[in-house]
Structures are given as structure tokens and as C-alpha cells.
Coordinates of C-alpha atoms and ligand atoms in Angstrom, one line a residue:
M23 CA -27.0 -3.7 -2.7
P24 CA -27.4 -4.7 -6.1
P25 CA -24.6 -5.7 -8.0
R26 CA -21.4 -3.1 -9.1
T27 CA -21.8 -3.1 -12.4
H28 CA -21.1 0.2 -13.5
Y29 CA -18.2 2.8 -12.8
V30 CA -17.8 5.4 -13.4
P31 CA -14.2 7.5 -13.1
Y32 CA -14.9 9.1 -9.9
T33 CA -10.5 10.8 -10.1
T34 CA -10.3 13.7 -12.5
L35 CA -7.0 15.7 -13.8
N36 CA -4.7 18.3 -13.5
S37 CA -1.8 18.7 -13.5
D38 CA -2.3 23.2 -14.0
V39 CA -2.1 24.3 -10.8
N40 CA -3.6 27.2 -10.9
N41 CA -6.9 26.0 -12.6
T42 CA -9.7 25.4 -10.1
V43 CA -10.0 21.2 -10.2
M44 CA -13.8 21.9 -10.2
N45 CA -14.0 23.0 -13.3
D46 CA -12.4 19.5 -14.4
R47 CA -15.6 17.4 -13.1
V48 CA -17.3 14.8 -15.0
D49 CA -20.3 13.9 -16.4
R50 CA -22.3 11.3 -14.1
P51 CA -24.8 9.8 -15.7
T52 CA -27.6 9.7 -13.0
K53 CA -30.3 7.2 -13.9
F54 CA -31.0 4.4 -11.8
S55 CA -31.6 0.9 -13.1
K56 CA -34.6 -1.4 -12.7
D57 CA -33.3 -2.9 -9.8
E58 CA -32.3 0.9 -8.1
E59 CA -35.2 1.7 -8.3
H60 CA -37.6 -1.4 -7.6
H61 CA -35.4 -1.0 -4.0
L62 CA -35.7 3.1 -3.8
E63 CA -39.4 2.8 -4.4
Q64 CA -39.9 0.2 -1.7
A65 CA -38.0 3.0 0.5
A66 CA -40.5 5.7 -0.3
L67 CA -43.8 3.1 0.5
A68 CA -42.3 2.2 3.9
L69 CA -41.4 6.2 4.0
Q70 CA -45.5 7.1 3.8
E71 CA -46.8 4.0 6.2
W72 CA -44.5 6.1 8.6
G73 CA -46.7 9.4 6.9
V74 CA -43.5 10.8 5.4
P75 CA -45.3 12.9 2.6
L76 CA -43.6 12.3 -0.5
S77 CA -44.4 10.6 -3.4
I78 CA -42.4 8.3 -5.3
D79 CA -41.5 10.2 -7.9
E80 CA -40.5 13.4 -5.2
F81 CA -37.9 10.5 -2.5
L82 CA -36.6 9.4 -6.4
N83 CA -35.2 13.0 -6.8
L84 CA -33.9 12.4 -3.8
A85 CA -31.9 9.9 -3.8
K86 CA -30.3 10.6 -6.9
Q87 CA -29.6 14.3 -5.4
Y88 CA -28.2 12.2 -2.5
A89 CA -26.4 10.0 -4.5
L90 CA -25.1 12.4 -6.7
S91 CA -23.6 14.6 -4.4
F92 CA -22.4 11.8 -1.8
N93 CA -20.4 10.8 -5.1
R94 CA -21.3 6.8 -4.4
S95 CA -21.0 6.7 -8.8
H96 CA -21.4 2.2 -7.9
L97 CA -25.1 3.7 -7.7
F98 CA -25.1 4.4 -11.0
S99 CA -26.4 3.2 -14.6
N100 CA -26.0 3.8 -17.9
G101 CA -28.7 7.0 -18.2
T102 CA -29.5 10.1 -18.8
P103 CA -26.0 12.3 -18.0
T104 CA -27.4 15.4 -15.5
T105 CA -23.7 17.9 -15.2
A106 CA -22.2 18.7 -10.8
S107 CA -24.0 21.9 -11.8
N108 CA -27.1 20.8 -11.1
T109 CA -26.6 19.8 -7.4
T110 CA -24.1 22.5 -4.9
S111 CA -22.4 19.6 -3.1
P112 CA -19.6 18.7 -3.5
I113 CA -18.8 16.0 -5.4
S114 CA -14.6 15.9 -4.7
I115 CA -12.6 16.1 -2.4
A116 CA -9.3 18.6 -3.8
A117 CA -6.5 16.7 -3.2
K118 CA -3.0 18.0 -3.9
A119 CA 0.7 15.4 -4.9
Y120 CA 3.9 15.4 -6.2
A121 CA 3.4 13.6 -9.3
V122 CA 6.0 11.7 -12.1
D123 CA 5.1 12.3 -15.9
S124 CA 7.7 10.0 -17.1
E125 CA 10.4 7.6 -15.8
S126 CA 12.7 10.7 -16.9
T127 CA 11.0 13.4 -15.9
P128 CA 10.7 14.8 -12.5
F129 CA 8.6 15.2 -9.6
K130 CA 6.0 18.5 -10.5
L131 CA 2.6 18.9 -8.0
F132 CA 0.5 18.2 -9.4
N133 CA -3.3 18.6 -8.6
L134 CA -6.0 15.5 -8.7
E135 CA -9.8 15.2 -7.0
R136 CA -10.5 12.6 -3.9
R137 CA -13.4 11.4 -4.2
M138 CA -16.2 12.5 -1.3
P139 CA -16.8 8.9 0.4
A140 CA -19.1 6.5 0.2
A141 CA -21.1 5.1 3.1
D142 CA -17.3 2.5 3.0
D143 CA -15.0 4.9 2.6
V144 CA -12.9 6.3 4.9
V145 CA -11.2 10.2 4.0
I146 CA -7.9 10.1 5.6
R147 CA -5.7 13.5 6.2
I148 CA -1.4 11.9 5.1
H149 CA 0.5 13.2 7.8
Y150 CA 3.1 10.7 6.3
C151 CA 4.3 8.5 3.5
G152 CA 8.2 6.5 4.0
I153 CA 10.0 6.4 0.6
C154 CA 10.0 2.5 -0.6
H155 CA 12.3 0.6 -2.9
T156 CA 9.7 0.1 -5.2
D157 CA 8.6 3.8 -5.5
I158 CA 12.1 3.3 -7.1
H159 CA 11.4 0.3 -9.8
Q160 CA 7.6 2.2 -10.6
V161 CA 8.6 6.4 -10.9
Y162 CA 12.1 5.2 -13.4
N163 CA 10.0 1.3 -15.9
E164 CA 12.3 -1.0 -14.4
W165 CA 9.6 -2.8 -14.4
H166 CA 8.1 -2.6 -17.6
S167 CA 4.7 -1.0 -16.2
S168 CA 4.2 1.5 -15.7
K169 CA 1.8 4.2 -16.3
Y170 CA 1.9 8.2 -16.0
P171 CA 1.3 10.1 -14.3
M172 CA 2.3 8.7 -11.4
V173 CA 2.1 9.7 -7.8
P174 CA 3.9 7.0 -5.3
G175 CA 3.8 6.4 -1.8
H176 CA 2.0 3.2 0.0
E177 CA 3.5 3.9 3.9
I178 CA 0.6 6.1 4.1
T179 CA 0.4 7.3 7.8
G180 CA -2.5 10.5 8.9
I181 CA -5.6 11.5 10.5
V182 CA -9.4 10.6 9.6
E183 CA -11.3 13.5 8.6
Q184 CA -14.6 11.4 7.2
V185 CA -16.5 9.1 7.5
G186 CA -18.9 7.3 5.4
S187 CA -22.4 5.9 6.9
S188 CA -21.9 2.3 7.5
V189 CA -18.0 2.6 8.0
K190 CA -17.5 0.9 11.8
H191 CA -14.4 1.1 12.3
F192 CA -13.0 4.2 12.3
R193 CA -14.2 8.0 13.7
V194 CA -12.9 11.5 12.6
G195 CA -9.6 12.4 14.5
D196 CA -8.5 8.1 14.6
T197 CA -5.4 7.6 13.3
A198 CA -5.0 5.3 9.8
G199 CA -2.9 3.6 7.6
V200 CA -2.8 2.5 4.5
G201 CA -0.4 0.3 2.6
C202 CA 0.1 -1.3 -0.7
M203 CA -3.6 -2.2 -0.9
V204 CA -7.0 0.4 -1.5
D205 CA -9.8 -1.8 -2.6
S206 CA -9.8 -6.1 -4.5
C207 CA -13.2 -8.2 -5.6
R208 CA -13.8 -9.2 -2.0
K209 CA -15.3 -12.5 -3.3
C210 CA -12.9 -14.8 -4.6
H211 CA -11.1 -18.0 -2.8
L212 CA -8.3 -15.6 -2.1
C213 CA -9.3 -13.0 -0.4
K214 CA -12.3 -15.4 1.2
K215 CA -8.8 -16.2 3.3
D216 CA -7.8 -12.7 4.0
A217 CA -5.3 -12.9 1.0
E218 CA -7.2 -10.1 -1.0
Q219 CA -2.7 -9.3 -2.0
N220 CA -3.1 -12.0 -4.2
C221 CA -6.7 -11.8 -5.8
L222 CA -7.0 -11.3 -9.3
D223 CA -8.3 -8.0 -9.8
S224 CA -6.5 -6.2 -6.1
C225 CA -6.3 -2.2 -7.1
L226 CA -3.2 -1.4 -6.0
T227 CA -2.7 1.7 -3.8
Y228 CA -0.8 3.1 -7.3
N229 CA -0.2 2.9 -10.9
S230 CA -2.8 1.1 -10.7
T231 CA -6.9 1.2 -10.9
E232 CA -9.9 0.6 -9.3
L233 CA -12.1 -2.0 -9.4
D234 CA -13.9 -0.5 -13.0
K235 CA -10.1 -1.3 -14.8
V236 CA -10.7 2.2 -15.1
T237 CA -10.1 5.2 -12.9
P238 CA -6.1 6.2 -12.1
T239 CA -4.8 5.2 -8.4
Y240 CA -2.7 7.4 -7.0
G241 CA -0.7 6.9 -3.7
G242 CA 0.3 8.6 -0.5
Y243 CA 2.9 11.4 -2.0
S244 CA -0.1 13.7 -1.7
N245 CA -2.2 15.6 1.3
I246 CA -5.2 13.7 1.2
I247 CA -6.6 9.8 0.8
T248 CA -10.0 8.4 0.3
V249 CA -10.3 4.7 1.0
K250 CA -12.3 1.7 1.5
E251 CA -12.0 0.9 5.1
H252 CA -11.7 -3.2 4.7
F253 CA -7.6 -1.1 3.8
V254 CA -7.4 0.6 6.1
C255 CA -5.2 -0.2 9.2
K256 CA -5.3 1.1 12.4
I257 CA -1.7 3.0 14.5
P258 CA -1.4 1.8 18.2
K259 CA -1.7 4.1 19.8
N260 CA 2.1 4.0 20.4
L261 CA 3.3 4.5 18.2
P262 CA 4.6 7.7 15.9
L263 CA 2.6 8.1 13.3
D264 CA 6.0 8.8 11.1
A265 CA 8.2 5.9 12.4
A266 CA 4.8 4.1 11.8
A267 CA 4.6 4.7 8.4
P268 CA 7.4 2.3 6.9
L269 CA 5.2 -0.6 8.3
L270 CA 2.3 -0.2 6.2
C271 CA 4.4 -2.4 3.3
A272 CA 8.0 -2.6 4.7
G273 CA 6.9 -3.9 8.3
I274 CA 4.6 -6.6 6.7
T275 CA 6.5 -7.6 4.0
L276 CA 8.8 -9.4 6.3
Y277 CA 6.4 -10.0 9.3
S278 CA 3.8 -11.8 6.7
P279 CA 6.3 -14.6 5.8
L280 CA 8.1 -14.3 9.0
R281 CA 4.9 -15.7 10.3
R282 CA 4.8 -18.3 7.5
Y283 CA 7.1 -20.2 7.7
K284 CA 6.8 -20.1 11.8
A285 CA 9.9 -18.3 12.8
D286 CA 11.0 -18.9 16.1
K287 CA 12.8 -19.8 19.4
N288 CA 14.2 -22.5 17.6
T289 CA 15.0 -20.5 14.2
R290 CA 18.1 -19.9 12.2
L291 CA 16.4 -17.1 10.4
A292 CA 19.4 -15.0 7.3
I293 CA 18.1 -11.7 6.4
V294 CA 19.6 -10.3 3.3
G295 CA 20.6 -6.5 2.4
L296 CA 20.3 -4.1 5.6
G297 CA 17.7 -1.2 4.0
G298 CA 14.0 -0.6 4.3
L299 CA 12.3 -3.6 4.2
G300 CA 15.9 -5.7 5.6
H301 CA 16.5 -2.8 9.8
I302 CA 12.6 -4.4 10.2
G303 CA 12.6 -7.2 9.3
V304 CA 15.5 -8.1 11.7
K305 CA 13.8 -6.2 14.7
L306 CA 10.6 -8.8 14.3
G307 CA 12.9 -11.5 13.3
A308 CA 14.0 -10.6 17.6
A309 CA 10.6 -10.2 18.5
M310 CA 9.8 -13.5 17.1
D311 CA 12.9 -14.7 19.5
A312 CA 14.4 -15.9 16.2
H313 CA 17.9 -16.1 15.9
V314 CA 18.8 -13.6 13.0
T315 CA 22.4 -13.1 10.6
V316 CA 22.1 -10.2 8.7
I317 CA 24.0 -10.8 5.5
S318 CA 25.3 -7.4 4.0
T319 CA 27.6 -6.2 1.4
S320 CA 28.7 -3.5 3.6
E321 CA 31.0 -3.9 6.8
S322 CA 30.3 -0.5 7.1
K323 CA 26.3 -1.7 8.9
R324 CA 27.7 -4.7 11.5
D325 CA 27.5 -2.3 14.0
D326 CA 23.4 -1.3 13.0
A327 CA 23.3 -5.0 13.0
M328 CA 23.8 -6.1 15.9
K329 CA 21.6 -2.5 18.1
L330 CA 18.6 -3.8 16.1
G331 CA 18.8 -6.7 16.7
A332 CA 21.1 -9.3 15.2
K333 CA 23.3 -11.9 16.2
A334 CA 25.6 -12.2 13.4
F335 CA 26.0 -10.5 10.1
L336 CA 28.0 -11.4 7.0
V337 CA 29.7 -9.6 4.0
S338 CA 27.8 -11.3 1.4
K339 CA 31.2 -10.1 -1.0
D340 CA 33.5 -12.2 2.0
N341 CA 33.5 -15.9 -0.1
E342 CA 34.9 -17.2 3.6
Q343 CA 33.2 -15.6 5.4
M344 CA 29.9 -16.9 2.9
K345 CA 31.7 -20.7 3.0
A346 CA 32.6 -21.3 7.3
A347 CA 28.6 -20.7 7.4
E348 CA 27.4 -23.1 5.0
N349 CA 24.5 -25.6 5.3
S350 CA 23.9 -23.6 8.7
I351 CA 20.0 -21.0 8.1
D352 CA 16.8 -22.1 8.8
L353 CA 15.0 -19.2 6.7
I354 CA 16.3 -17.5 4.7
I355 CA 14.5 -13.9 3.3
D356 CA 15.7 -11.9 0.7
T357 CA 15.7 -8.0 0.3
V358 CA 18.3 -6.7 -1.9
S359 CA 16.6 -5.1 -4.2
A360 CA 19.4 -5.0 -7.3
P361 CA 20.5 -8.7 -10.0
H362 CA 22.1 -10.9 -7.1
D363 CA 23.4 -13.9 -7.0
V364 CA 21.7 -16.1 -5.3
A365 CA 24.1 -19.1 -5.0
P366 CA 25.9 -18.8 -2.9
L367 CA 22.9 -17.8 -0.3
I368 CA 21.9 -20.8 -0.9
N369 CA 24.6 -22.8 0.2
L370 CA 23.7 -21.5 3.4
L371 CA 21.1 -23.2 3.5
K372 CA 20.5 -26.5 5.5
F373 CA 18.7 -29.5 4.0
E374 CA 15.2 -28.4 3.8
G375 CA 15.9 -24.8 4.5
V376 CA 13.7 -22.3 3.0
Y377 CA 14.9 -19.1 0.4
C378 CA 11.7 -16.8 0.4
A379 CA 12.6 -13.8 -2.6
I380 CA 11.3 -10.2 -1.4
G381 CA 12.9 -8.3 -3.5
A382 CA 12.0 -7.7 -6.9
P383 CA 15.3 -7.0 -8.4
T384 CA 14.5 -6.4 -12.6
K385 CA 16.6 -9.6 -13.5
P386 CA 15.3 -13.5 -12.9
L387 CA 17.4 -15.5 -10.0
E388 CA 20.0 -18.5 -11.2
I389 CA 19.8 -21.0 -9.6
G390 CA 22.3 -24.5 -9.2
A391 CA 20.6 -27.7 -11.0
F392 CA 22.4 -29.6 -8.2
T393 CA 21.8 -26.8 -5.6
L394 CA 18.5 -27.7 -5.6
L395 CA 18.9 -31.7 -6.1
T396 CA 21.1 -31.7 -3.0
K397 CA 19.3 -29.3 -0.8
R398 CA 16.5 -29.6 -1.2
P399 CA 15.4 -26.2 -0.7
T400 CA 12.2 -23.9 -1.1
I401 CA 12.8 -21.5 -3.6
T402 CA 9.5 -19.4 -2.3
G403 CA 8.6 -16.1 -2.1
S404 CA 6.4 -13.8 -0.3
L405 CA 4.1 -10.2 -1.4
I406 CA 2.3 -8.1 0.9
G407 CA 0.3 -10.0 3.3
G408 CA -3.6 -9.6 3.3
M409 CA -5.5 -6.7 5.3
K410 CA -6.8 -9.5 8.7
E411 CA -2.3 -9.8 8.7
T412 CA -1.3 -6.1 7.4
Q413 CA -3.2 -4.4 11.6
E414 CA -2.0 -8.0 13.4
M415 CA 2.0 -6.7 12.2
L416 CA 0.7 -3.6 13.9
D417 CA -0.7 -5.2 16.5
F418 CA 2.8 -6.1 17.0
C419 CA 4.7 -4.1 17.0
G420 CA 2.7 -2.3 18.9
K421 CA 3.1 -4.8 21.2
H422 CA 7.2 -4.6 20.6
N423 CA 6.9 -1.5 21.1
I424 CA 8.7 -1.9 17.2
T425 CA 9.4 1.2 15.0
C426 CA 11.3 2.3 11.5
D427 CA 13.9 4.5 12.7
I428 CA 13.6 6.7 10.4
E429 CA 14.8 9.9 8.4
K430 CA 12.2 12.7 7.5
I431 CA 12.7 14.7 5.5
E432 CA 10.4 17.9 3.8
A433 CA 8.9 17.4 0.9
T434 CA 9.5 18.9 -2.2
P435 CA 10.0 17.2 -5.2
E436 CA 13.5 17.4 -4.8
T437 CA 13.9 16.1 -1.5
I438 CA 11.9 13.0 -3.1
K439 CA 15.0 12.9 -5.6
A440 CA 17.9 13.1 -3.9
A441 CA 16.1 10.5 -1.3
Y442 CA 15.2 8.7 -4.4
D443 CA 19.4 8.8 -5.2
R444 CA 20.7 7.6 -1.2
T445 CA 18.0 4.6 -2.0
V446 CA 20.0 3.2 -4.8
K447 CA 23.4 3.5 -3.2
A448 CA 22.0 1.6 0.2
D449 CA 22.8 5.2 1.6
V450 CA 19.6 5.4 3.8
K451 CA 19.1 4.6 7.6
Y452 CA 16.8 2.7 7.5
R453 CA 14.1 4.6 5.7
F454 CA 13.5 8.4 3.8
V455 CA 9.8 9.3 5.5
L456 CA 8.0 12.3 4.3
D457 CA 6.7 14.8 5.7
I458 CA 3.5 14.7 4.2
L459 CA 1.4 17.0 6.6
N460 CA 3.5 20.5 5.9
A461 CA 4.3 20.1 2.2
F462 CA 1.7 21.9 0.1
K463 CA 1.4 24.1 2.4
Ligands
NAP22 P1 16.2 -0.4 0.3 O1 16.0 0.3 1.1 O2 16.3 -0.1 -0.5 O3 16.8 -1.6 0.6 C1 17.6 -2.2 -0.1 C2 19.1 -3.4 0.2 O4 19.5 -3.9 -0.7 C3 20.3 -2.2 -0.4 O5 20.2 -1.6 1.4 C4 21.3 -3.4 0.3 O6 21.9 -3.6 1.6 C5 21.4 -4.8 -0.5 N1 21.3 -4.0 -2.2 C6 21.3 -3.4 -3.0 N2 22.2 -2.9 -4.7 C7 22.5 -4.3 -3.2 C8 23.7 -5.5 -4.7 N3 24.0 -5.4 -6.2 N4 23.6 -6.4 -4.6 C9 23.9 -6.9 -3.1 N5 22.9 -6.8 -2.4 C10 21.8 -5.0 -2.6 O7 14.7 -1.0 -1.0 P2 13.2 -1.7 0.3 O8 12.3 -0.9 -0.3 O9 13.8 -2.6 1.4 O10 13.6 -2.5 -1.3 C11 13.9 -4.1 -1.5 C12 12.8 -4.5 -1.9 O11 11.7 -5.6 -2.2 C13 13.1 -4.0 -4.2 O12 13.7 -4.0 -4.9 C14 11.9 -4.0 -3.9 O13 10.8 -3.4 -4.8 C15 11.0 -5.4 -2.9 N6 9.9 -4.8 -2.5 C16 8.9 -6.5 -2.2 C17 7.6 -5.8 -1.7 C18 6.6 -7.7 -1.7 O14 6.0 -8.1 -1.1 N7 7.9 -8.8 -2.4 C19 7.5 -5.2 -0.7 C20 8.3 -4.5 -0.7 C21 9.2 -3.6 -1.7 P3 23.2 -4.0 2.0 O15 23.4 -2.2 2.1 O16 23.0 -4.8 3.5 O17 22.9 -4.5 0.8
ZN23 ZN1 7.4 -1.1 -0.8

């Protein structure tokens, strides 16, 4: 396959639900490059040798039509534009979604096109999508990097509806999960060591672009998505698709640092913040036999923390409790989404303990120099996990029967807004999951 030097945006937009998406097709150039034509001529000659009665020109024409109908835009290079009306084959899949147009406008119904599957693509009918606090940061532009219109959602589970010709591990009808990424360069040293999430060219599931740096990506508050096989996971059969959905982000985000810092029976682990990420961290940490302490702003979450598998509970606002627990923790995983004081947390660490930030508040962390000098802590962070590790996490959850505690809700613009408001108030047990399958009817 020649290098992918030129991309054509495959997703066209139509925010007016009354228009049909087929009217909005983009023109796509269909002339092959010299390299591509050479490969195709070789293929045509081989076919003639086998007795297939096709001239090279006829074969090239067929190949072009095939490429167009399957939207193999990576086979196209600059050349004569041909409109989609030249072919009767579909070039995209009409999809529906909920999107916002700006940080201050409500969700609305939004039509978009997903690409037809290329050889390595899987098309998924989305059944469920979790609401991650990241969706809230992004929709409200709290990280100052939001692009609109935005269709959030990166905790996706569903069923495979179509597969491309070279897809190896998925068949129509299989369960499938998609998390925070849909592509990466797959060539750099980070991709090669299964850390696609750290690839400088990684393509996020939404508020990002495809590798062409042009085509916007749209997330899981939508009924259909087309994703490269490499970025699709299998959901173990014993896990229900609704309660498994948040594993695709919350699950891997906790699993990865727990494995990296070797949480086991000798680890005194503290999870800060009992929200979507935190509650799954307690379950995973307990399943790895770590001694788990939950640190929460709310005494009211004590019983839940214990039921989830914690052995101890601290209220972060209670100075006496926090003081008594100083120098007792090996590994802190801080999931808090809002600005907060981390100095009392670092004080909990043993000498050379690890503080790992995974929450993404809008203000920088402040850590006193003397704490660093005397305690020599490792101050670090972690971003989701690679695809291999994500599958490993799902298999681990399958083996230990771990799913998320969810509030499954109808998916409408109003219910999404209400869920966002409650999540911001830390009033959810412990993850909202949108019932996408029954939306958009
Ligand atoms: P969440 O469900 O809203 O949970 C956050 C928890 O933080 C709350 O339940 C609350 O726990 C605590 N909290 C909230 N406001 C607080 C405050 N002012 N002071 C102290 N504690 C507070 O959010 P989430 O979905 O778990 O996400 C948490 C953060 O992780 C977000 O910033 C998100 O963007 C980020 N994230 C990072 C990654 C990554 O790869 N690193 C992946 C996904 C999400 P208590 O009620 O127990 O205090
Ligand atoms: Zn997330």
C-alpha cells in the first residue's frame, strides 16, 4: 500500500435535520498516483494471465469505482474531481448525534456522515455511552481547546454492524468498545510500544481530527461510528454493555497507573475523589489486593466506598483525620476534577511514595518545595492507556466480574444537561450512561 500522503475529509456535516445527508456529499478526486496505477496494472496483468477478460483500462475503471464506493479515500490522490453522483454506491453512512455548537448553547440533534468501512474499519451500532467529566470540561471549553460543533462521548459500547475486508478480529454481531482514541501514527516509538495515547499524532474520539488533521472526529453521543479495527476492543461476554461502557475511559485510566506502579497486596493505595474514575479505581485496586483508602470531600460516601472494596475512608476536609494518616500511603491516584489543595495529599505519602494525577483541573497543582526535599515523592500523571492495555483491562474486568455502578438514562438534550449538572455536583452513583440504542428513533 503506498504511503497515505493525501486525505480527503470523509465526514460532511449537516446540522439541519430536515436535509438528507446524501445532498451534502463532498467531491472526491479519483485519479490514482503513478505508484498506485503501477500496482493496479500489475494486478490487471496477473488477472489477464489467469484468463480474466479485462483490459487494463477496464480494470482501472473498476478499481476506481470500487475505491469510490467503499470510500477508500486513502487510495485517492489529487486529480480530476468526480462527484458522488457518478456512482450509485453509497459513500457514507448517515448517522445521528447530539452536538453543541458552542460552550453556551444547549445540545441539539445533529446529522453527520460516518465513513463507509475501509479495509481495516469496523462500523459499530452504538448501544451505550458513558458521560465522563472530560465531556463536561470539553463541552464548556474549560481547557480552552474546544472545537464546535462537538459531539462528545468516549465510553462507547455497541455491536459490530459492518467490517472492512481485512478486519481480522471482529465479525458482524460481535460486541465492541471504543474509548478515547480512534487513530494514531502507528509508526513512532510510542505507538510501537503500545502507548498510542501518547503519540503526538493520536486522534481522539471527539474534539480532534483524523490523521489528515482536517476531518473532525465526532464521539459516542451518536448512533453509529466507524473506527479502525486497531482502536476497537472486545467486551467480555459476561459484562453487560451498559455497565461496561465507562470501562473504556474510566476503567483504563485507573488500570494503567495501578499496573505501572505495581499495585498489589503490599500496596497502601489511596484513591482521591469517589466519582466515575474513583469508584472504578477502588474496585480495580481491591481486585489487585491492594489496601485501598478512599479520600473524599463527602462523609456521605463512606458506606459506598467500603462496599466498593475500600478498607479505609478519609474526609479530605477533616484536618485531624488527614494528619493522623500522614506517611502511610505508597501510591495516591488523584481523580479530582476541580482545583484543590494537593499539599495535604502529598503529606500522606510514605518516603518516596508516588502521587499520580489523573484528574485534570483547570488550575496548576501547588506543591511546597520542602515537601519535595524531605519526602522525595514521585509526582507524576497518567493518560488513559494504550490499546493493548485497554483490552487487557477489559479481560481483567471480565475475569473479576468488574463493571461500573451506573445510572442509565434516556438520551435527550435535556437529560444530558441534567446529568452534567449532577455530575458537577458530585451527585451521581457513580457514572451516567446514555441509552443511545433507544435514542434517535
Ligand atoms: P467525576 O465523576 O465528576 O468525579 C470527580 C470527583 O472529584 C467527584 O466525585 C468528587 O469526589 C471529587 N471532587 C469534585 N469536585 C471537587 C473539589 N472541588 N474538591 C475536591 N474533590 C472534588 O469525574 P470523572 O469522570 O471521574 O473525572 C475526573 C477527572 O479526571 C476529570 O477532570 C476528567 O477530565 C479527568 N479524566 C482524566 C483522564 C486521564 O486520562 N487522565 C481520563 C478521564 C477523565 P468526592 O465527592 O468523593 O469528593
Ligand atoms: Zn473520559
